Coordinates of C-alpha atoms and ligand atoms in Angstrom, one line a residue:
M242 CA -26.0 -24.0 -0.5
S243 CA -29.2 -23.0 -2.4
S244 CA -29.4 -20.2 -4.9
E245 CA -31.8 -18.5 -2.4
T246 CA -29.3 -18.2 0.3
V247 CA -28.1 -14.6 0.7
I248 CA -25.4 -14.5 3.3
S249 CA -24.2 -10.9 3.9
P250 CA -20.6 -10.4 4.9
P251 CA -20.4 -11.0 8.7
R252 CA -18.8 -8.6 11.1
P253 CA -15.7 -10.6 12.0
H254 CA -15.6 -9.9 15.7
F255 CA -18.1 -9.3 18.4
S256 CA -17.5 -9.0 22.1
N257 CA -19.7 -11.7 23.8
P258 CA -20.4 -11.6 27.5
P259 CA -19.1 -14.6 29.5
D260 CA -21.0 -17.9 29.0
Y261 CA -23.2 -16.2 26.4
Q262 CA -25.5 -18.3 24.2
F263 CA -27.8 -16.7 21.6
P264 CA -31.4 -17.8 22.6
I265 CA -33.1 -19.7 19.9
H266 CA -35.7 -21.8 21.8
R267 CA -38.6 -19.9 20.2
L268 CA -37.1 -19.0 16.9
A269 CA -39.1 -20.7 14.1
R270 CA -36.4 -22.5 12.2
V271 CA -38.6 -23.4 9.2
L272 CA -40.7 -20.9 7.3
R273 CA -44.4 -21.7 7.2
N274 CA -45.1 -20.0 3.9
P275 CA -42.4 -20.6 1.3
D276 CA -43.4 -17.5 -0.6
K277 CA -42.5 -15.2 2.3
Q278 CA -39.2 -13.8 3.6
P279 CA -38.4 -14.5 7.2
I280 CA -38.1 -11.5 9.6
V281 CA -36.8 -11.2 13.1
L282 CA -38.0 -8.3 15.2
V283 CA -35.6 -6.7 17.6
A284 CA -36.6 -4.1 20.3
C285 CA -33.7 -2.3 22.0
G286 CA -34.4 -0.4 25.2
S287 CA -34.1 0.1 28.9
F288 CA -37.0 -2.0 29.9
S289 CA -36.7 -0.6 33.4
P290 CA -39.1 -2.2 34.0
I291 CA -40.8 -3.9 31.0
T292 CA -44.5 -2.9 30.6
Y293 CA -47.4 -4.3 28.7
L294 CA -46.8 -1.7 26.0
H295 CA -43.3 -3.1 25.3
L296 CA -44.9 -6.5 24.8
R297 CA -47.9 -5.1 22.9
M298 CA -45.5 -3.4 20.4
F299 CA -44.5 -6.9 19.1
E300 CA -48.1 -7.9 18.6
M301 CA -48.9 -4.7 16.7
A302 CA -45.8 -5.2 14.6
R303 CA -46.8 -8.8 13.8
D304 CA -50.3 -7.8 12.7
Y305 CA -48.9 -5.0 10.6
I306 CA -46.4 -7.4 8.9
R307 CA -49.1 -10.0 8.2
Q308 CA -51.4 -7.4 6.6
H309 CA -49.0 -5.1 4.7
T310 CA -45.8 -7.0 3.8
D311 CA -44.3 -10.1 2.3
F312 CA -42.5 -11.0 5.5
E313 CA -43.2 -13.8 7.9
V314 CA -42.2 -13.2 11.6
V315 CA -40.0 -16.1 12.8
G316 CA -38.9 -14.5 16.1
G317 CA -39.0 -11.5 18.3
Y318 CA -36.3 -10.4 20.7
L319 CA -36.1 -7.9 23.6
S320 CA -32.6 -6.6 23.9
P321 CA -32.1 -4.7 27.2
V322 CA -29.4 -2.1 27.1
S323 CA -26.2 -2.2 29.1
D324 CA -25.9 -0.7 32.5
Q325 CA -23.3 1.6 30.9
Y326 CA -26.0 3.4 29.1
K327 CA -26.5 5.2 32.5
K328 CA -29.9 6.5 31.6
P329 CA -31.7 7.9 34.7
G330 CA -34.0 5.2 36.2
L331 CA -32.0 2.3 34.8
L332 CA -32.1 -0.6 37.3
N333 CA -29.2 -3.1 37.1
A334 CA -29.1 -5.4 34.0
Q335 CA -29.6 -8.6 35.9
H336 CA -33.0 -7.4 37.3
R337 CA -34.0 -6.0 33.9
V338 CA -33.2 -9.2 32.1
N339 CA -34.9 -11.3 34.8
M340 CA -38.1 -9.2 34.5
C341 CA -38.0 -9.4 30.6
N342 CA -37.6 -13.1 30.9
L343 CA -40.5 -13.5 33.2
A344 CA -42.7 -11.3 31.0
A345 CA -41.7 -13.1 27.8
Q346 CA -42.0 -16.6 29.2
Q347 CA -45.4 -16.0 30.9
T348 CA -47.2 -13.9 28.4
S349 CA -45.9 -14.9 24.9
Q350 CA -45.3 -18.0 22.8
W351 CA -42.7 -16.3 20.5
L352 CA -40.8 -13.6 22.3
M353 CA -37.3 -14.1 23.6
V354 CA -34.8 -12.0 25.6
D355 CA -31.3 -11.6 24.3
P356 CA -28.9 -10.6 27.2
W357 CA -26.0 -9.9 24.8
E358 CA -25.9 -6.1 25.1
A359 CA -27.2 -6.1 28.8
F360 CA -24.2 -7.9 30.2
Q361 CA -21.3 -6.0 28.6
S362 CA -20.1 -2.6 27.6
Y363 CA -22.6 -0.2 25.8
Q364 CA -23.3 -1.3 22.3
R365 CA -24.8 1.0 19.7
T366 CA -28.0 -0.1 18.1
A367 CA -26.3 -0.6 14.7
V368 CA -23.9 -3.0 16.4
V369 CA -26.7 -4.8 18.2
L370 CA -28.5 -5.4 14.8
D371 CA -25.3 -6.6 13.3
H372 CA -25.0 -9.1 16.2
F373 CA -28.5 -10.5 15.4
E374 CA -27.6 -10.6 11.7
H375 CA -24.5 -12.6 12.6
E376 CA -26.3 -15.0 14.9
V377 CA -29.3 -15.7 12.7
N378 CA -27.9 -15.6 9.2
T379 CA -24.2 -16.4 9.6
C380 CA -24.2 -18.8 12.6
L381 CA -27.6 -20.4 12.1
G382 CA -27.5 -20.1 8.3
G383 CA -30.9 -18.3 8.0
I384 CA -34.3 -20.0 8.1
A385 CA -35.2 -23.2 6.3
V386 CA -37.8 -23.1 3.6
P387 CA -40.2 -26.1 3.2
L388 CA -39.6 -27.8 -0.2
S389 CA -43.3 -28.2 -0.8
P390 CA -46.4 -26.8 0.8
S391 CA -47.0 -30.2 2.4
S392 CA -43.7 -30.1 4.3
S393 CA -44.4 -29.9 7.9
P394 CA -43.2 -26.7 9.7
S395 CA -43.7 -28.5 13.0
S396 CA -40.6 -30.7 12.7
P397 CA -37.7 -28.3 12.9
P398 CA -34.2 -29.2 12.0
S399 CA -32.3 -30.8 14.9
S400 CA -28.9 -29.3 14.7
R401 CA -28.0 -25.7 15.7
S402 CA -27.2 -24.9 12.1
G403 CA -30.5 -26.5 11.1
Q404 CA -29.0 -28.6 8.4
Q405 CA -30.7 -31.9 9.0
N406 CA -31.9 -32.2 5.5
P407 CA -29.2 -31.1 3.0
A408 CA -31.9 -30.6 0.3
T409 CA -33.7 -27.9 2.4
Q410 CA -33.3 -24.5 1.0
R411 CA -32.3 -21.8 3.4
R412 CA -33.4 -18.2 3.3
H413 CA -31.8 -15.1 4.7
A414 CA -33.8 -13.6 7.5
R415 CA -34.3 -9.8 7.6
I416 CA -33.4 -8.3 10.9
M417 CA -35.6 -5.2 11.7
L418 CA -35.6 -2.7 14.6
L419 CA -38.9 -2.3 16.5
A420 CA -39.2 0.9 18.3
G421 CA -41.7 3.6 19.6
S422 CA -42.1 6.9 17.8
D423 CA -40.1 8.7 20.4
L424 CA -37.0 6.8 19.3
I425 CA -37.4 7.8 15.7
A426 CA -37.8 11.4 16.8
T427 CA -34.4 11.3 18.3
M428 CA -32.9 10.2 15.0
S429 CA -33.1 13.7 13.6
E430 CA -31.7 15.2 16.9
P431 CA -28.1 16.2 16.5
G432 CA -25.5 14.1 18.4
V433 CA -27.7 11.1 19.3
W434 CA -27.0 8.9 16.3
S435 CA -24.1 9.0 13.9
A436 CA -25.0 9.5 10.2
R437 CA -23.2 6.2 9.5
D438 CA -25.2 4.3 12.0
L439 CA -28.5 5.8 10.7
D440 CA -27.6 4.7 7.2
H441 CA -26.7 1.3 8.5
I442 CA -29.8 0.8 10.6
L443 CA -32.4 2.3 8.3
G444 CA -30.7 1.5 5.0
R445 CA -29.7 -2.1 5.7
Y446 CA -32.2 -3.3 8.3
G447 CA -35.2 -1.0 8.5
A448 CA -37.5 -0.1 11.3
L449 CA -41.0 -0.7 12.5
I450 CA -42.2 2.3 14.4
V451 CA -45.1 2.1 16.7
E452 CA -46.9 5.4 17.3
R453 CA -46.5 6.4 20.9
A454 CA -49.5 8.2 22.5
G455 CA -48.5 11.6 23.6
V456 CA -44.8 11.4 22.5
G457 CA -44.0 12.2 19.0
A458 CA -47.4 11.0 17.9
G459 CA -49.5 11.9 14.8
A460 CA -48.0 14.9 12.9
D461 CA -44.9 14.8 15.0
T462 CA -44.2 11.2 13.9
D463 CA -44.8 12.1 10.2
G464 CA -42.4 15.0 10.6
A465 CA -39.7 12.7 12.2
V466 CA -40.1 10.3 9.3
D467 CA -40.0 13.1 6.7
A468 CA -36.6 14.1 8.2
L469 CA -35.5 10.5 7.4
A470 CA -37.0 10.5 3.9
R471 CA -34.0 8.9 2.3
W472 CA -34.9 5.6 4.0
R473 CA -38.7 6.1 3.9
H474 CA -39.1 2.8 2.0
N475 CA -37.6 1.0 5.0
I476 CA -39.5 2.7 7.8
H477 CA -42.9 1.2 8.6
L478 CA -45.2 3.3 10.7
I479 CA -47.7 1.4 12.9
H480 CA -50.7 3.3 14.3
Q481 CA -51.9 2.4 17.7
L482 CA -55.6 1.6 17.3
V483 CA -56.0 1.5 21.1
Q484 CA -54.1 4.4 22.6
N485 CA -52.1 3.4 25.6
D486 CA -49.4 5.7 27.1
V487 CA -48.0 3.4 29.8
S488 CA -44.3 4.1 30.2
S489 CA -41.5 2.8 32.4
T490 CA -41.1 6.3 33.8
K491 CA -44.7 6.4 35.0
V492 CA -44.4 3.0 36.5
R493 CA -41.2 4.0 38.4
L494 CA -43.0 7.1 39.7
F495 CA -46.0 5.1 40.9
L496 CA -43.7 2.7 42.7
R497 CA -41.8 5.5 44.4
R498 CA -45.1 6.9 45.6
G499 CA -46.2 3.5 46.9
L500 CA -49.0 3.3 44.3
S501 CA -50.1 0.1 42.6
V502 CA -48.7 -0.9 39.2
R503 CA -50.8 -4.0 38.9
Y504 CA -52.3 -4.5 35.4
L505 CA -49.8 -2.1 33.9
L506 CA -47.1 -4.8 33.9
P507 CA -47.4 -8.6 33.7
E508 CA -48.2 -10.1 37.1
P509 CA -45.0 -12.0 37.6
V510 CA -43.0 -8.8 37.0
V511 CA -45.1 -6.9 39.6
D512 CA -44.5 -9.7 42.1
Y513 CA -40.7 -9.6 41.2
I514 CA -40.6 -5.9 41.9
E515 CA -42.7 -6.1 45.1
E516 CA -40.8 -9.0 46.6
R517 CA -37.5 -7.1 46.2
G518 CA -38.7 -3.6 46.9
L519 CA -37.3 -2.4 43.6
Y520 CA -37.7 1.2 42.4
T521 CA -38.7 2.5 45.8
D522 CA -35.6 4.7 46.5
E523 CA -33.9 7.3 44.4
G524 CA -30.7 5.5 44.0
S525 CA -32.1 2.2 42.6
G526 CA -33.5 3.2 39.3
S527 CA -36.4 5.0 40.7
G528 CA -36.5 7.5 37.9
A529 CA -35.8 10.4 40.3
A530 CA -32.5 11.2 38.8
V531 CA -33.9 14.0 36.7
G532 CA -31.4 16.6 37.9
A533 CA -27.7 15.9 37.9
G534 CA -28.3 12.4 36.7
Q535 CA -30.3 13.5 33.7
A536 CA -27.7 16.2 32.8
E537 CA -24.9 13.7 33.1
W538 CA -26.7 11.3 30.8
E539 CA -27.5 14.0 28.2
K540 CA -23.8 14.9 28.2
G541 CA -22.9 11.3 27.3
K542 CA -25.1 11.2 24.2
E543 CA -22.6 12.4 21.7
K544 CA -20.0 10.0 23.0
R545 CA -22.3 7.0 22.8
S546 CA -23.4 7.8 19.3
S547 CA -19.8 7.2 18.0
S548 CA -18.0 5.0 20.5
S549 CA -17.6 1.5 19.2
S550 CA -16.6 -1.7 20.7
S551 CA -15.4 -5.0 19.3
G552 CA -13.7 -8.0 20.6
L553 CA -13.4 -11.7 20.1
G554 CA -16.6 -13.5 19.7
G555 CA -18.1 -16.0 17.3
C556 CA -20.9 -18.5 16.7
Ligands
LIG800 N1 -46.3 3.4 25.4 C1 -45.4 3.2 24.3 N2 -45.8 3.2 23.1 C2 -45.0 3.0 22.0 N3 -43.7 2.6 22.2 C3 -43.2 2.5 23.4 C4 -44.1 2.7 24.6 N4 -43.3 2.5 25.7 C5 -42.1 2.2 25.3 N5 -42.0 2.2 23.9 C6 -40.9 1.9 23.1 O1 -40.2 0.7 23.6 C7 -38.8 0.8 23.4 C8 -38.0 0.5 24.6 O2 -38.5 1.4 25.6 P1 -37.6 1.9 26.8 O3 -37.7 1.0 27.9 O4 -36.3 2.3 26.4 O5 -38.4 3.3 26.9 P2 -39.5 3.8 27.9 O6 -40.7 3.0 28.2 O7 -39.7 5.1 27.2 O8 -38.6 4.0 29.1 P3 -38.4 5.2 30.1 O9 -39.8 5.6 30.5 O10 -37.6 4.7 31.1 O11 -37.8 6.3 29.2 C9 -38.5 2.2 22.8 O12 -38.4 2.0 21.4 C10 -39.8 2.9 23.1 O13 -40.1 3.9 22.2
LIG801 N1 -26.5 5.9 18.6 C1 -27.2 4.8 19.0 O1 -27.0 3.7 18.7 C2 -28.4 5.1 19.9 C3 -28.9 6.4 20.2 C4 -30.0 6.5 21.1 C5 -30.6 5.4 21.6 N2 -30.2 4.2 21.3 C6 -30.8 3.0 21.8 O2 -32.2 3.1 21.8 C7 -32.7 2.4 22.9 C8 -33.7 3.2 23.7 O3 -33.1 4.3 24.2 P1 -33.9 5.4 25.1 O4 -34.4 4.6 26.3 O5 -32.8 6.4 25.5 O6 -35.0 5.9 24.3 C9 -31.5 1.9 23.8 O7 -31.4 0.5 23.5 C10 -30.3 2.7 23.2 O8 -29.1 1.9 23.1 C11 -29.1 4.0 20.4

């Protein structure tokens, strides 16, 4: 093990869904620039359905990282939330994961979908990030660093642990949360996040926050970040240079009204929705549950911020 390897203490147990395998088919296993620190971006959310803005967040974050940090992006993951989140408008996890997979496969070279949280009980974001830490840094052993600038990053190690060449140094990958500014605004709302989780997420991992047009944008975002001043060094604000306020809520509303959503979502996702007639009625994640459903969901917030889950899992 090289002196560069920093393996943080793994969480001993995770509850994995049945037949779960952590997706690594697009994870760069070797760093291109040996002077950089690898970083993996993780976006947690409903993705009901996934829109171009969700995908665009990753591109904005990668540009920001290239221009302003010493990190090198080695992978990006969409992590759709469990059905147990029960947010109004949440279509079942299988459909949401399928749509995310279609979007990632057909529009990107580097995004992956991790179904870990989707296919089990609700997992808090702090636990989701720990899961990525465990998979990338404990199970895979981090990211390999080329020994010299002439080493080819195009020939990745063959084994799952990536230890083909014992002389290869391995570097700990930073896991970082990628989210819109509406999410950071909830971090100073009472009852949504526990203080311990906030410290864990923002202190240990950090967050890339994409300004969201119309929601918590501009001064609001600055205010939200001020409230989290303790972790300011670990919160990266990304401004949207082209404003776009597409949201899943609006997409669901359009579908319910029989309006076109083409060019708001990747084409294969539009086809998937149309072929199955998704989001057309109130009971199937149509976003219409803003009455009793919304109230019920709001009531559950406090419970979700503290309830934990752990079970047997592993690499
Ligand atoms: N237009 C947008 N600009 C910036 N961030 C966005 C935008 N749309 C979604 N996000 C971010 O993407 C992440 C996942 O989004 P999620 O699907 O939970 O939210 P959403 O699009 O707001 O859904 P809904 O409309 O159903 O509430 C969140 O961090 C959210 O802030
Ligand atoms: N306490 C927590 O861990 C906590 C609180 C609020 C939202 N979240 C996460 O943020 C993501 C987006 O949530 P919303 O769609 O409600 O904005 C979801 O993945 C959800 O699990 C986590």
